[in-house]
PDB file of C-alpha atoms in Angstrom:
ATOM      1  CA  UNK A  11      54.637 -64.012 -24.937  1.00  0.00           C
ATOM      2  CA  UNK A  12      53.579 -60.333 -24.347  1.00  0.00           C
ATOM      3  CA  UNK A  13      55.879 -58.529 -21.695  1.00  0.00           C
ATOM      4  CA  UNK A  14      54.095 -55.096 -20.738  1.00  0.00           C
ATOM      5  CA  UNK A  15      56.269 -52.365 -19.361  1.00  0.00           C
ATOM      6  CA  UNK A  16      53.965 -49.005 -17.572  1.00  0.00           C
ATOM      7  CA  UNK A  17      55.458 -45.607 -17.664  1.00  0.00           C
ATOM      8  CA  UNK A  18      53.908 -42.207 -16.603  1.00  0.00           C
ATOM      9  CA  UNK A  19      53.592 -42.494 -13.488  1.00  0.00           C
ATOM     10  CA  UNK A  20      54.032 -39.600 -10.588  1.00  0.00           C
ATOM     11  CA  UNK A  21      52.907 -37.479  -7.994  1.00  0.00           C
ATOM     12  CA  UNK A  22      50.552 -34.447  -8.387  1.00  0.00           C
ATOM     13  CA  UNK A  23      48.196 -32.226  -7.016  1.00  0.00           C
ATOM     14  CA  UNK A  24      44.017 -32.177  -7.388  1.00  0.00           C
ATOM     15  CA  UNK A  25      43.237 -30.957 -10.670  1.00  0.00           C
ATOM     16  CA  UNK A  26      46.841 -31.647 -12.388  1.00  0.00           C
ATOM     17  CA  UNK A  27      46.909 -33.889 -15.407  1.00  0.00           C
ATOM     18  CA  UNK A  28      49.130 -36.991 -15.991  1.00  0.00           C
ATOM     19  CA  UNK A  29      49.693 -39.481 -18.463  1.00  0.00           C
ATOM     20  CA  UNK A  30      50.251 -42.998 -18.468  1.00  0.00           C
ATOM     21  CA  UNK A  31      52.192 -45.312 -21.273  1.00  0.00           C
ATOM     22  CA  UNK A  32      52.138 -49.054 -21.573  1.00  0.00           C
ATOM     23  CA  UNK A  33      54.510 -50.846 -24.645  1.00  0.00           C
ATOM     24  CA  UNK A  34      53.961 -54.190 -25.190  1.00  0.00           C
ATOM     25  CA  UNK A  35      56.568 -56.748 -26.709  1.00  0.00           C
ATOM     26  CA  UNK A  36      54.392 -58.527 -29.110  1.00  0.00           C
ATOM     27  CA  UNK A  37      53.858 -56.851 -32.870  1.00  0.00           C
ATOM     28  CA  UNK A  38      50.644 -55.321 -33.155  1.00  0.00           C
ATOM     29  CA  UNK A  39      49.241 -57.277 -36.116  1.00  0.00           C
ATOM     30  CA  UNK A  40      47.205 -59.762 -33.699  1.00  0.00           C
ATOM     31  CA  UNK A  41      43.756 -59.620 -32.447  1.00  0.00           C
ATOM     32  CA  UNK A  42      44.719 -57.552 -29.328  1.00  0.00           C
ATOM     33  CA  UNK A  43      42.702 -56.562 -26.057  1.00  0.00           C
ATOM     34  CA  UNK A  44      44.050 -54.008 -23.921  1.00  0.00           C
ATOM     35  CA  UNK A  45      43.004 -51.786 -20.262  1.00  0.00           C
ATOM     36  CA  UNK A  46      44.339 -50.051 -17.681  1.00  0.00           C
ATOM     37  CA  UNK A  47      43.645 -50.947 -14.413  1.00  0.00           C
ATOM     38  CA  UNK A  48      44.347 -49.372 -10.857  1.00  0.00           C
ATOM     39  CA  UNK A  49      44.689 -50.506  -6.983  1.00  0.00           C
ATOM     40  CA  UNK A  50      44.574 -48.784  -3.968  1.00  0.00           C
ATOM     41  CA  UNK A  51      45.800 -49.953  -1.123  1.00  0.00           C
ATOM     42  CA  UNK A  52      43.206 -52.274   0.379  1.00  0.00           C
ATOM     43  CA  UNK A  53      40.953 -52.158  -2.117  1.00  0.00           C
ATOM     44  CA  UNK A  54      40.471 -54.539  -5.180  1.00  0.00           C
ATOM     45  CA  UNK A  55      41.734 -54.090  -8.425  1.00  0.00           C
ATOM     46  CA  UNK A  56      39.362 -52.407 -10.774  1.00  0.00           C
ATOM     47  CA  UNK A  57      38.967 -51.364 -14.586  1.00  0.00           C
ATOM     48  CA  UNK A  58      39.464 -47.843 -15.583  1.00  0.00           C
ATOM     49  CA  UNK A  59      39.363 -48.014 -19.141  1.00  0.00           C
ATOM     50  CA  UNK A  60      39.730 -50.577 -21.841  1.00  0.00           C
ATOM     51  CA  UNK A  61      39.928 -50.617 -25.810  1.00  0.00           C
ATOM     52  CA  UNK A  62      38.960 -53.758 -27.631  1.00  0.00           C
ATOM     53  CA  UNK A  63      40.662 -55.598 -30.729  1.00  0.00           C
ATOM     54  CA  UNK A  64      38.065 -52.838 -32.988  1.00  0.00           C
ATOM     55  CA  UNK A  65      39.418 -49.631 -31.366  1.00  0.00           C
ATOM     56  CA  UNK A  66      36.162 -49.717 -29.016  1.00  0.00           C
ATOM     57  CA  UNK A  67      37.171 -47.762 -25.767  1.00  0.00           C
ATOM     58  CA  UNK A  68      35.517 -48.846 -22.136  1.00  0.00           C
ATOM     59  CA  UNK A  69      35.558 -46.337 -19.305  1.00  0.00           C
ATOM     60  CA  UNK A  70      34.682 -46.900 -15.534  1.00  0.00           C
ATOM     61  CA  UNK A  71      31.580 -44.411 -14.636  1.00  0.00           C
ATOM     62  CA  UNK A  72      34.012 -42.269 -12.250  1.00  0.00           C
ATOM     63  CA  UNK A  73      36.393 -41.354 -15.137  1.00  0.00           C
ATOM     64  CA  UNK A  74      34.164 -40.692 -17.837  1.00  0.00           C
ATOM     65  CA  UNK A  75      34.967 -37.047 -18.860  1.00  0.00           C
ATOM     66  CA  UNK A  76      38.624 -37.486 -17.194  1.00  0.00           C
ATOM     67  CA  UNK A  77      40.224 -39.965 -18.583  1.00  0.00           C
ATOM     68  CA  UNK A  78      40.748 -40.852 -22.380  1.00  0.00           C
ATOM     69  CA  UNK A  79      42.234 -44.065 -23.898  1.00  0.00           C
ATOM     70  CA  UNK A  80      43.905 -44.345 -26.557  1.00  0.00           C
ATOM     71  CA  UNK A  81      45.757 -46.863 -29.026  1.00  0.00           C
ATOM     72  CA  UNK A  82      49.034 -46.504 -31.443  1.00  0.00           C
ATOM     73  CA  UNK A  83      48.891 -49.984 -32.959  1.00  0.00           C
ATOM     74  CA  UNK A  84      51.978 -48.772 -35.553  1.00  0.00           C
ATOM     75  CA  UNK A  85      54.134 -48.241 -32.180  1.00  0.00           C
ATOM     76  CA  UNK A  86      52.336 -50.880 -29.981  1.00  0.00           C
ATOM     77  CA  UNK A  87      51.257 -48.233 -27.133  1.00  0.00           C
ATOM     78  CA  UNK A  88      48.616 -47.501 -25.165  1.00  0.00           C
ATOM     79  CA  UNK A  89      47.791 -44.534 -23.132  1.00  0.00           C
ATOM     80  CA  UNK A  90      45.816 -42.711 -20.681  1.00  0.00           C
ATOM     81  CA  UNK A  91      45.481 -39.123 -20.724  1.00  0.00           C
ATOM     82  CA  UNK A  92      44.413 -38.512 -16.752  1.00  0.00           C
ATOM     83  CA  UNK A  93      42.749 -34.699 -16.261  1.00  0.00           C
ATOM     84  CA  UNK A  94      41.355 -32.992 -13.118  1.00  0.00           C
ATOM     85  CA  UNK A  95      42.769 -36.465 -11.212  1.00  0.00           C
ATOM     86  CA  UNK A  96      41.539 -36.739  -7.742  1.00  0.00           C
ATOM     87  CA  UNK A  97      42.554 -37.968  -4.923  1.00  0.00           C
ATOM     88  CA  UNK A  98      40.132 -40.862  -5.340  1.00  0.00           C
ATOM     89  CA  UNK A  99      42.340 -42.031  -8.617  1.00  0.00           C
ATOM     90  CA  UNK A 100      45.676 -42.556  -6.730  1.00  0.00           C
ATOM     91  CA  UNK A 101      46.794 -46.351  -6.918  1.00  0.00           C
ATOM     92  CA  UNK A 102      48.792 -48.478  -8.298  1.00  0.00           C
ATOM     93  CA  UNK A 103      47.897 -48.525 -12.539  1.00  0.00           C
ATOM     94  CA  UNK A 104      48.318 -51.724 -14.422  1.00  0.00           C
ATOM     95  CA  UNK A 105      48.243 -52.343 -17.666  1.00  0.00           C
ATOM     96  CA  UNK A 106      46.863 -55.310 -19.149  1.00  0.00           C
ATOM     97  CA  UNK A 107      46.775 -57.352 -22.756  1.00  0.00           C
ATOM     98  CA  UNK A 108      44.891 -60.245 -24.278  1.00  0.00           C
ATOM     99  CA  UNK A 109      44.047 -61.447 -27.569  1.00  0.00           C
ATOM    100  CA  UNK A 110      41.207 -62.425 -28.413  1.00  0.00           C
ATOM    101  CA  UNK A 111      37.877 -61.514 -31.019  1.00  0.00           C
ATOM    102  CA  UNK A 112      35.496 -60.294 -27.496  1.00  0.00           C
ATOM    103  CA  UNK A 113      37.729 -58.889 -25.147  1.00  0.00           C
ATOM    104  CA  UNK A 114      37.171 -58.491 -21.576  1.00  0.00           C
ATOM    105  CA  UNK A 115      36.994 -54.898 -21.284  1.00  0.00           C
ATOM    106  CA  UNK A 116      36.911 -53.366 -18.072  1.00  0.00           C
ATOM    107  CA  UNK A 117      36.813 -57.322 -16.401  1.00  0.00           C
ATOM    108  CA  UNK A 118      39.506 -58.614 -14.672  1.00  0.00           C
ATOM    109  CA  UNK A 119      40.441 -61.737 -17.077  1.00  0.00           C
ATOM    110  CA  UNK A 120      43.122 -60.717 -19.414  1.00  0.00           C
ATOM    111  CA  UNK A 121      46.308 -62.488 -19.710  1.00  0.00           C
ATOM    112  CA  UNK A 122      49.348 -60.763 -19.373  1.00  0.00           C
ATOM    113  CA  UNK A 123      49.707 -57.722 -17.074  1.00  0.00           C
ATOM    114  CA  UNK A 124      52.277 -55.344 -16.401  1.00  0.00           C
ATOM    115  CA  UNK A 125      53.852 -54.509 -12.834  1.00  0.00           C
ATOM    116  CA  UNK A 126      52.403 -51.229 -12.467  1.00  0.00           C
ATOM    117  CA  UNK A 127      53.340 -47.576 -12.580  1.00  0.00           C
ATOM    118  CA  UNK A 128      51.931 -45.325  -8.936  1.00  0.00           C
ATOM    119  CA  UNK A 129      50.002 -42.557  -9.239  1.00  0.00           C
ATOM    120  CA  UNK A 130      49.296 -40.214  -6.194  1.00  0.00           C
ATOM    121  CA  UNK A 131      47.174 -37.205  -6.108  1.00  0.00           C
ATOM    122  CA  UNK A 132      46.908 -35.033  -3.197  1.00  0.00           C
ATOM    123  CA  UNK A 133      44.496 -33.195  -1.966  1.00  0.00           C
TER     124      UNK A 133
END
């Protein structure tokens, strides 16, 4: 099954840039749907960009501009490329896989998720 391992992760100011990695386990060849999610503490877990199994890219409203997803299917990565983060974007950042032909985008059902990688912007 698909193990999902985050990298990227760290601590930066307003305005700096980060970006996040996830590799998955399983070869690329299948029908794949992927996101990144994030948590803060005490709040729910939301989407903050997805691509489907077509390459189709998903962003949450508050990152549009910011944030840019992005898929190596030869290496089996996925990225986000965080600008001007906030302090609004700190959490937790999970990524997530599926497979399937309609993917769940920015949704909360996918299948296998990995255990996170922190993020924390200050102010």
């Amino acid at each position: 099954q698909e193990q999902l391992v985050e990298s990227g992760g760290g601590s930066v100011e307003a305005g700096g840039s980060l970006t996040l990695s996830c590799i998955g386990s399983v070869d690329t060849y299948s029908s794949k749907c992927m996101g990144w999610f994030r948590q803060a503490p005490g709040k729910e877990r939301e989407g903050v960009a997805a691509i489907d199994s077509d390459g189709s890219p998903s962003y949450q409203d508050s990152v549009k501009g910011r944030f840019t997803i992005s898929q190596d299917n030869n290496k089996n990565i996925l990225s986000l490329e965080m600008n001007n983060l906030q302090p609004e974007d700190s959490g937790l950042y999970y990524c997530a896989a599926d497979y399937s032909i309609w993917c769940p985008d920015l949704g909360l059902r996918y299948k296998y998720w990995g255990q996170g990688t922190r993020v924390t912007v200050s102010s």
